[in-house]
XYZ file of C-alpha atoms in Angstrom:
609
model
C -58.247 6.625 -33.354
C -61.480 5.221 -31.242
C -61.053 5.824 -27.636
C -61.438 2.126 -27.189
C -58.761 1.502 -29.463
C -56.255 3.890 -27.886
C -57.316 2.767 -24.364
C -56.699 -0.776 -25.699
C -52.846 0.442 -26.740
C -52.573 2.088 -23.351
C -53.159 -1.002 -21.852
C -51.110 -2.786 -24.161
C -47.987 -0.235 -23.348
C -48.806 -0.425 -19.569
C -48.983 -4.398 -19.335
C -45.648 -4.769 -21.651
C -43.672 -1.998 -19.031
C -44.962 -3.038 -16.155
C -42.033 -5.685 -15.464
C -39.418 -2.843 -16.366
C -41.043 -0.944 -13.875
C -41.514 -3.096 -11.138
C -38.240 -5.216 -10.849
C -36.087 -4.883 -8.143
C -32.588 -4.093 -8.376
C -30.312 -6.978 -8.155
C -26.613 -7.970 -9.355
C -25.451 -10.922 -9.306
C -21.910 -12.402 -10.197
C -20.972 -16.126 -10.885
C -17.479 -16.603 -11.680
C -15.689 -20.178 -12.512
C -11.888 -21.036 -13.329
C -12.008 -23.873 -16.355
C -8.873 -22.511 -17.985
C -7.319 -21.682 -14.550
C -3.927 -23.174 -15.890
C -3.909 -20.328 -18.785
C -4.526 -17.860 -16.021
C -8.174 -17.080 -17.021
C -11.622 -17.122 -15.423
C -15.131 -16.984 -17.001
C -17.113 -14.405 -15.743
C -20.706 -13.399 -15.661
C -22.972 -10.465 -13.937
C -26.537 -10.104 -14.241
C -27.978 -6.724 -13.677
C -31.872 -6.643 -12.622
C -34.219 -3.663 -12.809
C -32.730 -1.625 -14.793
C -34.018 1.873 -14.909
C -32.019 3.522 -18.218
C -32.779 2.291 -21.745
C -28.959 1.883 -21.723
C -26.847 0.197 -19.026
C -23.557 1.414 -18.769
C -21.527 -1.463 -17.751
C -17.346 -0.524 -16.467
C -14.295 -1.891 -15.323
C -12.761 -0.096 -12.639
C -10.067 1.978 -13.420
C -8.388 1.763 -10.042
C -8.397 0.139 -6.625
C -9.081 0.629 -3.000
C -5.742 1.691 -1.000
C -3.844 2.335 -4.475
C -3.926 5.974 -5.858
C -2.730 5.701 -9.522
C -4.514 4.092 -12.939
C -3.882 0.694 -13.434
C -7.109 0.251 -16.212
C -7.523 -3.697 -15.396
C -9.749 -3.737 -19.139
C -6.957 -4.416 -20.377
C -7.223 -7.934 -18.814
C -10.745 -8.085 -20.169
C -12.115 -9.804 -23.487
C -15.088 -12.246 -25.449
C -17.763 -10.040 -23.456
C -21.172 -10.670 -24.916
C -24.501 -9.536 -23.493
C -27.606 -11.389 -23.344
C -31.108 -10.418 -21.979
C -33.466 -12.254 -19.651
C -34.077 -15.324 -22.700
C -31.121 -15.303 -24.007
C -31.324 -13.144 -26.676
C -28.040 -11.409 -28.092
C -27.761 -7.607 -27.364
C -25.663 -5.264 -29.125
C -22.746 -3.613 -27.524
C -21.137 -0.502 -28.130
C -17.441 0.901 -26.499
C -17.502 4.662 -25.638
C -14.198 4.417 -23.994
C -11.740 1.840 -23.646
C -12.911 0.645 -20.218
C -16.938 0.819 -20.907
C -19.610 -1.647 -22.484
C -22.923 0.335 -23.373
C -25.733 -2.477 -23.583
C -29.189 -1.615 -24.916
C -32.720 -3.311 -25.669
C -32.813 -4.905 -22.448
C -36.487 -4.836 -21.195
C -34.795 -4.594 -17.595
C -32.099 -7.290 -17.620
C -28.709 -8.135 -19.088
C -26.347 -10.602 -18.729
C -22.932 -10.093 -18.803
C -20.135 -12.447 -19.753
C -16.380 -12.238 -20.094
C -13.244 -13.429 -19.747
C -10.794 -12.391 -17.568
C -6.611 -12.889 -17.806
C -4.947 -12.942 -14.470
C -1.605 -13.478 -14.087
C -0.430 -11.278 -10.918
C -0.854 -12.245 -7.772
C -0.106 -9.026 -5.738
C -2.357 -6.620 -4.111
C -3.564 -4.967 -6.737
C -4.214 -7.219 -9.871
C -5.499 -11.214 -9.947
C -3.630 -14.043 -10.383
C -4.978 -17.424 -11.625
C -3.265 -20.977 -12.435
C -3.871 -24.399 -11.774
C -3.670 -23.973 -7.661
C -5.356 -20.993 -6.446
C -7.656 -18.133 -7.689
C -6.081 -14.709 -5.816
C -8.323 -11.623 -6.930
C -8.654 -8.256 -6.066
C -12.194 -7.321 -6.985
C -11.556 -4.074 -9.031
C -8.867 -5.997 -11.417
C -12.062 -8.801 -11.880
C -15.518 -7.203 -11.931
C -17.514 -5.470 -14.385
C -20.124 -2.710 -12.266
C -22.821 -0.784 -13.791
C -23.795 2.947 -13.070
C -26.847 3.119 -11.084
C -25.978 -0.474 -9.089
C -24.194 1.299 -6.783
C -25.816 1.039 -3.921
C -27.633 -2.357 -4.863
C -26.488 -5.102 -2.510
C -24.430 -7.789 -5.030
C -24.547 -11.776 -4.784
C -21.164 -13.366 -5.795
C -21.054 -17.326 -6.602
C -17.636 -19.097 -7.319
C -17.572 -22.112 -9.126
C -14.906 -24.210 -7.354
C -13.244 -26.211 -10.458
C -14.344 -29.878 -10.217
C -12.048 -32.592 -8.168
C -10.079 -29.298 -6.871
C -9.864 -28.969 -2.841
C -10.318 -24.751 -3.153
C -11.888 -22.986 -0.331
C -12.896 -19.390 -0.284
C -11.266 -16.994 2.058
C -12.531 -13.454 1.892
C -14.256 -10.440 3.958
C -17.726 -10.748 1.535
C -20.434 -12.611 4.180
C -20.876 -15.938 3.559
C -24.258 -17.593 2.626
C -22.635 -20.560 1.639
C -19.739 -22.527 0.792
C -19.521 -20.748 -2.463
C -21.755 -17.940 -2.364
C -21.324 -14.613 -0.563
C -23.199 -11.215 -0.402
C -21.850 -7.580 -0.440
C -24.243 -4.903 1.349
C -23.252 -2.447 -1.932
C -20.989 -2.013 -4.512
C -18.020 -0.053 -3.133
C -17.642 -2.501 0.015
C -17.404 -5.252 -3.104
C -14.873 -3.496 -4.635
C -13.275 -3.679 -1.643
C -12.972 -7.489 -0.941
C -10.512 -9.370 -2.026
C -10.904 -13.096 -2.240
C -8.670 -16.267 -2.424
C -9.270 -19.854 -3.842
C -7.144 -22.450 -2.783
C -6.338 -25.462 -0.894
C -5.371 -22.710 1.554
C -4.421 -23.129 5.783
C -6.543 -21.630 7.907
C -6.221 -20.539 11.721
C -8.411 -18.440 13.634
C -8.738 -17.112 17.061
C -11.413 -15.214 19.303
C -10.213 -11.774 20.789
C -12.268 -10.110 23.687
C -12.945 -6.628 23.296
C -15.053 -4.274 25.069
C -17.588 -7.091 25.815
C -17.722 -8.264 22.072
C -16.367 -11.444 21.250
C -14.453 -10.786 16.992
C -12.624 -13.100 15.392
C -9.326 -13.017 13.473
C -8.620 -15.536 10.663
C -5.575 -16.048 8.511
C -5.683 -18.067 5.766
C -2.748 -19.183 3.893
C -1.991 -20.604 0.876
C 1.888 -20.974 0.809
C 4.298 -24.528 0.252
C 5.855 -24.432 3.571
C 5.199 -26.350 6.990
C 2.345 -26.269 9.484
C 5.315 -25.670 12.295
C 5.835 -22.328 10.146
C 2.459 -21.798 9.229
C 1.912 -21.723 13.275
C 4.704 -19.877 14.331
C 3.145 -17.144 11.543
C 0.055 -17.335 13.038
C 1.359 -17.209 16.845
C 3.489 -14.029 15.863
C 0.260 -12.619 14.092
C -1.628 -13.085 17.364
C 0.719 -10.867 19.227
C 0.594 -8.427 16.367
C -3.219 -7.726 16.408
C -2.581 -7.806 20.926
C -0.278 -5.294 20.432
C -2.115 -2.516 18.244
C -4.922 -2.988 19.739
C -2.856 -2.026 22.715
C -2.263 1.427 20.850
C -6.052 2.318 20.672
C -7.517 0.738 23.554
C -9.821 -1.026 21.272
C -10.147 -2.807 17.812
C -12.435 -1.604 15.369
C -16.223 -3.041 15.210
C -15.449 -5.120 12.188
C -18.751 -5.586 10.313
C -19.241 -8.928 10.298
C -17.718 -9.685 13.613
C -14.388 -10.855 11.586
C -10.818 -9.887 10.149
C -9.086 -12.275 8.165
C -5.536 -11.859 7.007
C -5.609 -13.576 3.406
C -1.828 -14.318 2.904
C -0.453 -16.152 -0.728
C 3.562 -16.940 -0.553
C 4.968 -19.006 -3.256
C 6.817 -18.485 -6.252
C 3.520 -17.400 -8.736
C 3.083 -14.344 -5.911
C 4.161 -10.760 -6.486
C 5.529 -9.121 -3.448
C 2.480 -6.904 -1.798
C 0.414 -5.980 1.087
C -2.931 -4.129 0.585
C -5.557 -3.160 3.446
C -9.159 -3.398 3.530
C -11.763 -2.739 5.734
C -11.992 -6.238 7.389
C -9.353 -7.992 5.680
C -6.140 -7.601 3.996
C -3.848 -9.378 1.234
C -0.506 -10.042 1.654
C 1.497 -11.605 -0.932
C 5.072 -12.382 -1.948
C 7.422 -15.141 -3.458
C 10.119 -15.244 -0.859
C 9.608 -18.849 1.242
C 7.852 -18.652 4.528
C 10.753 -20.384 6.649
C 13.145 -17.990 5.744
C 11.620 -15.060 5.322
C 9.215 -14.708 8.490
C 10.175 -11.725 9.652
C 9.767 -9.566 6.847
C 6.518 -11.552 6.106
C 5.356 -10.372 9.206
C 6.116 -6.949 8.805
C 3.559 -6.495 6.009
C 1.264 -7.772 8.590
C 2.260 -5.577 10.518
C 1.653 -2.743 8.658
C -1.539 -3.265 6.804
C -3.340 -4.403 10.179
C -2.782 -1.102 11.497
C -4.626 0.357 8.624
C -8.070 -1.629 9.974
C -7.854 1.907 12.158
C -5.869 3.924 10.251
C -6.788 4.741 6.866
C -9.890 1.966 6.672
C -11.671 4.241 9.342
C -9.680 6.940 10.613
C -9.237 8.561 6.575
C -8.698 11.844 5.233
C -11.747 13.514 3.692
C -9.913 14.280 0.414
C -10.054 9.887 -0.553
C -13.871 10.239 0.203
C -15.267 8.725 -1.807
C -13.333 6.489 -3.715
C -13.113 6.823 -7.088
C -12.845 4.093 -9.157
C -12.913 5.551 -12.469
C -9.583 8.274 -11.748
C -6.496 8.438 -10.072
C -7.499 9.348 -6.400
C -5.140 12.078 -4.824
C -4.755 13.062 -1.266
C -2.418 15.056 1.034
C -2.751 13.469 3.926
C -0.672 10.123 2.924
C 2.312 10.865 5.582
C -0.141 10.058 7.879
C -2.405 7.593 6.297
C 0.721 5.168 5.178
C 3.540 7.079 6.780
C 2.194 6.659 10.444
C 1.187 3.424 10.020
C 4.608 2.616 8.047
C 5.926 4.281 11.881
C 3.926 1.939 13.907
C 4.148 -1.413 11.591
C 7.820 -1.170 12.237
C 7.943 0.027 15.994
C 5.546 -3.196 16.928
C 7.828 -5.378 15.300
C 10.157 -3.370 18.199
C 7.875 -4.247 20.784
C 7.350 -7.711 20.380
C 11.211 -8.312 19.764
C 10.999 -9.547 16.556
C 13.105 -6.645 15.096
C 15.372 -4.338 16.434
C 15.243 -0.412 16.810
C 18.592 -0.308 14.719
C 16.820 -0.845 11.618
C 15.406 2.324 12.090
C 18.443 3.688 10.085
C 17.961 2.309 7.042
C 14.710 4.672 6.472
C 16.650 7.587 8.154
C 19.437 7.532 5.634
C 16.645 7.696 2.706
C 15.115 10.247 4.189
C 18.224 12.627 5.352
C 20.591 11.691 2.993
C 18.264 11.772 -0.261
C 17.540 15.486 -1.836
C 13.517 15.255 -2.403
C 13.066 17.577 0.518
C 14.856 20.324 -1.366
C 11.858 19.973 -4.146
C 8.385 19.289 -2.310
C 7.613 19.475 1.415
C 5.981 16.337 2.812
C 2.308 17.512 1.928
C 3.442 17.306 -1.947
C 4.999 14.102 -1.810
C 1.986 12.705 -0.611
C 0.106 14.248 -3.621
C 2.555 12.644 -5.761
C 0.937 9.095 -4.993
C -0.587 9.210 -8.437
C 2.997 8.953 -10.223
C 4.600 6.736 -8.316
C 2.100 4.059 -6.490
C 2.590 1.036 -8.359
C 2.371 3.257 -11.529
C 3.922 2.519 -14.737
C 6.221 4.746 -16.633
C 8.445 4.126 -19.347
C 10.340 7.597 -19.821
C 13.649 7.921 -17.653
C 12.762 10.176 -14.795
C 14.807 12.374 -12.447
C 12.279 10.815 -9.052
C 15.591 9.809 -7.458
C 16.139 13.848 -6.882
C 13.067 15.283 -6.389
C 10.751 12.440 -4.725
C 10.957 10.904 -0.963
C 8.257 8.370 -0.405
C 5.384 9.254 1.457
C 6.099 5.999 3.404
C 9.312 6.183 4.733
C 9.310 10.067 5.070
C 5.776 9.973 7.152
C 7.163 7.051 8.845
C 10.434 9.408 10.076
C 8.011 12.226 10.852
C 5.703 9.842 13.084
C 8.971 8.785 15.193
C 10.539 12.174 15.466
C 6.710 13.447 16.583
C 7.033 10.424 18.997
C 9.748 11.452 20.572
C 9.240 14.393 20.691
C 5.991 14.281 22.589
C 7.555 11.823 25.135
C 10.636 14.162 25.817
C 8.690 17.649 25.842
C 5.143 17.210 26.723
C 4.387 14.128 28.787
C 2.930 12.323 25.655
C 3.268 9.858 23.112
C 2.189 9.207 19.418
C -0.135 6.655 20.923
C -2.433 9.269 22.529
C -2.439 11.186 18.965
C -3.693 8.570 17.219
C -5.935 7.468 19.827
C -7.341 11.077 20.043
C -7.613 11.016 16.170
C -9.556 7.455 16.705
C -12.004 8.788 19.346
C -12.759 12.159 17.136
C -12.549 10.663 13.375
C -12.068 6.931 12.922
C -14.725 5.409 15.138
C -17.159 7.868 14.321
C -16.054 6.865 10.181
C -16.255 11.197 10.403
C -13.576 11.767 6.936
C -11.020 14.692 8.603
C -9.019 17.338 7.009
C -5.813 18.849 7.938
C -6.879 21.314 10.010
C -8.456 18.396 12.104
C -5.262 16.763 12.359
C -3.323 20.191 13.541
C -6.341 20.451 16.103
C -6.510 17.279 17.668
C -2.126 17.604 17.959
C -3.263 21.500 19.757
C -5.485 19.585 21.968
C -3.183 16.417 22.786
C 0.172 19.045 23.441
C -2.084 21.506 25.037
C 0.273 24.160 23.062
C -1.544 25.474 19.942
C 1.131 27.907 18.546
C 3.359 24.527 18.782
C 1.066 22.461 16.908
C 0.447 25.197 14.463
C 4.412 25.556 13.968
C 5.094 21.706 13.649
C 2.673 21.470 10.827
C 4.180 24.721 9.090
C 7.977 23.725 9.807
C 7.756 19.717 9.184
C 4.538 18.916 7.501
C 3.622 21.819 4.935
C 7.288 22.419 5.010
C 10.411 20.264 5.177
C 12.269 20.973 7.670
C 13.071 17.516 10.037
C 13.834 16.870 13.725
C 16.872 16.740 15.092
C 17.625 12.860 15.593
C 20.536 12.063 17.166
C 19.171 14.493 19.828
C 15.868 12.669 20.052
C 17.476 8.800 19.941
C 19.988 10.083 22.722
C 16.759 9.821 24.884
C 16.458 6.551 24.677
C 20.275 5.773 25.019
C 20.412 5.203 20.994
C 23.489 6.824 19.026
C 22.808 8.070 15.806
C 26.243 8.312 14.101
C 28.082 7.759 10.709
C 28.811 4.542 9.775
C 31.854 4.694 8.020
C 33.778 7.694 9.773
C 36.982 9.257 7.432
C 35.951 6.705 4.356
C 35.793 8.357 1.265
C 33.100 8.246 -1.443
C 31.550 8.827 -4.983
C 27.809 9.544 -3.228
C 24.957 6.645 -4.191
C 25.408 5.378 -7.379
C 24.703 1.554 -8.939
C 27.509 0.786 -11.650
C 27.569 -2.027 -13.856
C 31.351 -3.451 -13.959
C 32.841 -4.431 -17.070
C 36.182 -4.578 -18.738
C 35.228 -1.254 -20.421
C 34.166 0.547 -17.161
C 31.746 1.411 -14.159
C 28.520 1.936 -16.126
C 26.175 4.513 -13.769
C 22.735 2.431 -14.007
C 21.110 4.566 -12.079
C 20.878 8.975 -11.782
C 22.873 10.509 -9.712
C 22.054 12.725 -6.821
C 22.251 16.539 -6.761
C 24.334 16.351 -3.702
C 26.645 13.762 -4.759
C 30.367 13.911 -5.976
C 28.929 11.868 -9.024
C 26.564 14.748 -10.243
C 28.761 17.705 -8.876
C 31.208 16.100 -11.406
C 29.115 15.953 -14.449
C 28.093 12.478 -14.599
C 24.864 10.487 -14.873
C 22.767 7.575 -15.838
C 24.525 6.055 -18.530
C 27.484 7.511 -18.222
C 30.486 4.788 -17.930
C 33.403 5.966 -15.751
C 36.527 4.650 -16.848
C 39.459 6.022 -14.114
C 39.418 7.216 -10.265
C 42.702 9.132 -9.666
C 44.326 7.521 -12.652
C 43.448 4.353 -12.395
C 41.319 1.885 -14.476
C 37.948 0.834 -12.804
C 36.785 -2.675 -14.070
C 35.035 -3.899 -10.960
C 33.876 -3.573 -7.695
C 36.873 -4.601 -5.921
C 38.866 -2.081 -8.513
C 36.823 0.749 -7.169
C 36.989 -0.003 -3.386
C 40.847 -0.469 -3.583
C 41.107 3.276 -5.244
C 38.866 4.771 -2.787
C 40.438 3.271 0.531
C 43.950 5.108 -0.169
C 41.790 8.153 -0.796
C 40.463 10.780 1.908
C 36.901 12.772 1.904
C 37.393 16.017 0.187
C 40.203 15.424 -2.181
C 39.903 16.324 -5.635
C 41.034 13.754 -7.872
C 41.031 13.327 -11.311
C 38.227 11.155 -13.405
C 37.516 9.979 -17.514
C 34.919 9.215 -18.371
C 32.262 8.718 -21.621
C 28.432 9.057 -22.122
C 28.516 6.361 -23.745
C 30.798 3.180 -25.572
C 31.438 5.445 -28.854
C 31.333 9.076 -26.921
C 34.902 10.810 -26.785
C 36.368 10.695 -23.219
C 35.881 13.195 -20.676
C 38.198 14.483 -18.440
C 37.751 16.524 -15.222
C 37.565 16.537 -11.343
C 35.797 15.225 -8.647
C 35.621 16.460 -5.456
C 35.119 13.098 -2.749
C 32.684 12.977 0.241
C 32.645 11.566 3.482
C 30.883 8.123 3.454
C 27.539 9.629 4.206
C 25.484 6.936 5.553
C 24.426 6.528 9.107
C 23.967 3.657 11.814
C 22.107 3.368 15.256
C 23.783 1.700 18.001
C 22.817 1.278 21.631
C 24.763 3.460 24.347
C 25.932 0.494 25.677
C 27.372 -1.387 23.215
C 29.189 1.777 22.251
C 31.022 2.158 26.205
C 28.473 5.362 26.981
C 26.664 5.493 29.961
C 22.946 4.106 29.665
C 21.162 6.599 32.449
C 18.329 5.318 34.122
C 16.434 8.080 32.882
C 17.623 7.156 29.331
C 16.269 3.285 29.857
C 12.982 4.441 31.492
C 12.555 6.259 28.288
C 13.506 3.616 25.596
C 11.507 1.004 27.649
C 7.855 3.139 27.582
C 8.406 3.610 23.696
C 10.352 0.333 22.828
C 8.293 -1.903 25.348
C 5.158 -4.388 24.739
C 1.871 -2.483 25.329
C -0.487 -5.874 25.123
C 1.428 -7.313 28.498
């Protein structure tokens, strides 16, 4: 080959690579609703600059704030790819939730359609009056985009009224930047004819605002009273930290869906959060607002203040920490206990959560620590073998949330502190400095705040790594609270859920290790068929035999495994009625000391007055 003639080619190869070369990196989604009433939306990304000869296009395998495998391709179909004219590219599937897309020259378009047909936290749900999607359950990403700030249109559908309420930044009405892919994963986004209220809170010489937008079928009186309780809500934690959190673009909107196509949720983000469910607003308010409650307290704790094990999020695995009795425990503790404060619930729901956790026998099978590690299994994951979780699992939730009040407590009565100046101190060191901490930070900061590091050192080996609890009734006494049983001298079978019929009690659920029930041989499935001699065909049946019966008898029971199986005869040994309830001192003729009301008034009282 002349040298003229290869220099020729070289230039030839240069000119025709040059645009591969020198593109910038860009994604950009559109996404439109013209089938919204058959729950789908058409989708399209364009991915610009590519570097690899293939792009390797995904579908996230699961979500911000959710720690098992949900694998939203499932939801995904018709995806074609297209380069920069137009032309058809081939695809191939390496995996079930990955499009490989070659023969580019440095762009590809994307399309798809997407089903969505749960409104919830974690998946999308689309019909004829809203679109409500959580980003990983809706968009395709491409390795090596990661950090490539992402454009996202919406297509409102024509003579619809939708707005757009997310935490993305607006450029438009309908088109709204992320700064990189994993705060996109991270936004969820409605579209609706939704309500929308927002206020301006002062803090620390920045003015932030806090929007909630609503798309529910009730009133504006009870869209207002919502927002008015919200208002005190967001007062009140920030009352805990001294401060909110600098949210990026100034704002924090609470994106709220309640009507009957909406799946009962609540999931935090950074600057936002969704909460969802099909119960009415005007009757179900308070409970509404105690998802609020709880998933605003994550804009500190969990959003900021997070454990370095969930850094960084993985959206292609299950993502496994053990820090979750603090991360949802403690903020399960204080969602509840400012519902307390602002009156809207009482302190004697506290016992509820108490009997699950003292009553239940997962403690005798993992220590707190473990439970939270088994997020994986149980957080919104789906499982269709029986399995014995009833025995061997407490949630991470309630159990942190019971370990955050009996650290309360216990702070206030021995050390001249509270659970407030924890979390604060956790704030200061690890959540407004977005530094990810590890156990041994938490056990530090708890050394620092009690001034008593073999103290801190033994809590965290006793309650923590281990599972031993607090003392209760000792700690409610305090605050003039009684912790006692509810149903003194009744007798009892343990839990169980039966299903009555005129052939027996069928046990629809397992039974407890603890329990009469499973001390006696029985268990899921199994349908008993006479207490003490007599046949039990219902509810009332079963009452009316217990009542004339006393805790610790041993009476005799048949039963059958099932409709066909031979009868069983044996014994069963009764319990007390094990359940507790909280009541004040005074309502229960004990004295209420001053000291005692001093006490339930700093933990029980408003901090935002």
């Amino acid at each position: 080959m002349s040298m003229r003639l290869f220099g020729a080619l070289c230039a030839s190869l240069s000119l025709s690579f040059t645009p591969l070369l020198a593109q910038e990196q860009q994604v950009s989604y559109h996404l439109s609703f013209p089938n919204a009433v058959h729950h789908e939306a058409q989708i399209s990304v364009t991915f610009t600059g590519i570097k690899s000869d293939t792009l390797q296009v995904l579908m996230p395998r699961s979500s911000p704030g959710r720690y098992a495998l949900h694998e939203f391709a499932k939801n995904v179909y018709s995806v074609k790819a297209t380069d920069s004219k137009g032309k058809p590219l081939t695809i191939s599937r390496p995996n079930p939730h990955q499009w490989n897309v070659s023969g580019h020259q440095g762009e590809i378009t994307l399309s798809y359609t997407l089903f969505g047909a749960h409104a919830d936290g974690t998946y999308t749900g689309i019909d004829e009056t809203h679109a409500h999607l959580n980003m990983p359950a809706t968009l395709m990403y491409a390795r090596g985009f990661e950090k490539v700030p992402a454009r996202v249109t919406f297509r409102i559908p024509e003579g619809s009224n939708w707005k757009v309420a997310t935490q993305l930044k607006p450029q438009n009405d309908s088109t709204f930047t992320s700064p990189d892919f994993q705060y996109l994963m991270d936004s969820p986004t409605e579209l609706s004819n939704f309500e929308l209220a927002e206020w301006t809170v002062q803090d620390r010489g920045k003015s932030k605002t806090i929007q909630v937008a609503m798309h529910h079928h009730g009133n504006k009186a009870q869209f207002d009273e919502y927002v008015a309780k919200t208002k005190q809500i967001v007062a009140e934690q920030q009352a805990v930290f001294g401060e909110l959190p600098d949210f990026d673009f100034g704002r924090y909107t609470f994106i709220a869906c309640y009507g009957p196509q909406a799946i009962g949720d609540g999931m935090e983000h950074r600057n936002s959060t969704i909460v969802s469910s099909s119960r009415p607003l005007g009757t179900s308010t308070p409970a509404l607002l105690g998802t609020v409650s709880h998933e605003f307290f994550h804009a500190w704790n969990v959003e900021r203040l997070r454990p370095k094990s969930l850094e960084p999020f993985d959206f292609q695995r299950a993502n496994m920490t053990e820090a979750l009795w603090l991360a949802e425990g403690f903020t399960s503790y204080y969602g509840a206990l400012t519902m307390y404060r602002l009156g809207i619930n009482d302190v004697k729901n506290v016992a509820r959560d108490l009997n699950y956790v003292l009553l239940t026998p997962g403690r005798h099978y993992h220590s707190l620590v473990e439970m939270s590690m088994q997020a994986p299994f149980v957080d919104a994951a789906r499982s269709v073998d029986p399995n014995n979780r009833h025995n061997t699992f407490i949630s991470y939730y309630t159990y942190g949330s019971m370990l955050g009040m009996g650290l309360d407590l216990t702070l206030r009565r021995d050390f001249n502190s509270t659970l407030d100046t924890y979390m604060q101190a956790l704030w200061q060191k690890y959540g407004k400095t977005e530094k990810p901490y590890t156990m041994a930070d938490l056990e530090r900061t708890l050394a620092e705040v009690t001034k008593d590091t073999a103290w801190a050192a033994d809590f965290f080996r006793r309650q923590v790594y281990g599972s031993e609890l607090p003392d209760y009734a000792a700690l409610l006494a305090e605050a003039g609270l009684q912790l006692r049983k509810a149903e003194p001298g009744k007798a009892s079978l343990g839990p169980a859920q039966f299903e009555f019929s005129k052939n027996g009690a069928k046990l629809m659920s397992g039974t407890y290790v603890t329990s009469p029930l499973y001390k006696a041989g029985l268990d899921r499935g199994d349908i008993l068929l006479t207490l003490n001699g007599k046949k039990v065909t219902s509810e009332k049946d079963l009452e009316k035999i217990l009542s004339k019966l006393k805790p610790t008898h041993s009476v005799p029971i048949t039963y059958r495994s099932n409709e066909q199986a031979p009868i069983i005869s044996t014994q069963i040994v009764l319990e007390e009625m094990p359940e507790l309830m909280i009541e004040h001192f005074e309502s229960a003729g004990k004295e209420l000391t001053p000291a005692m009301k001093t006490f339930r008034e700093a933990w029980l009282g408003s901090k935002a007055k």
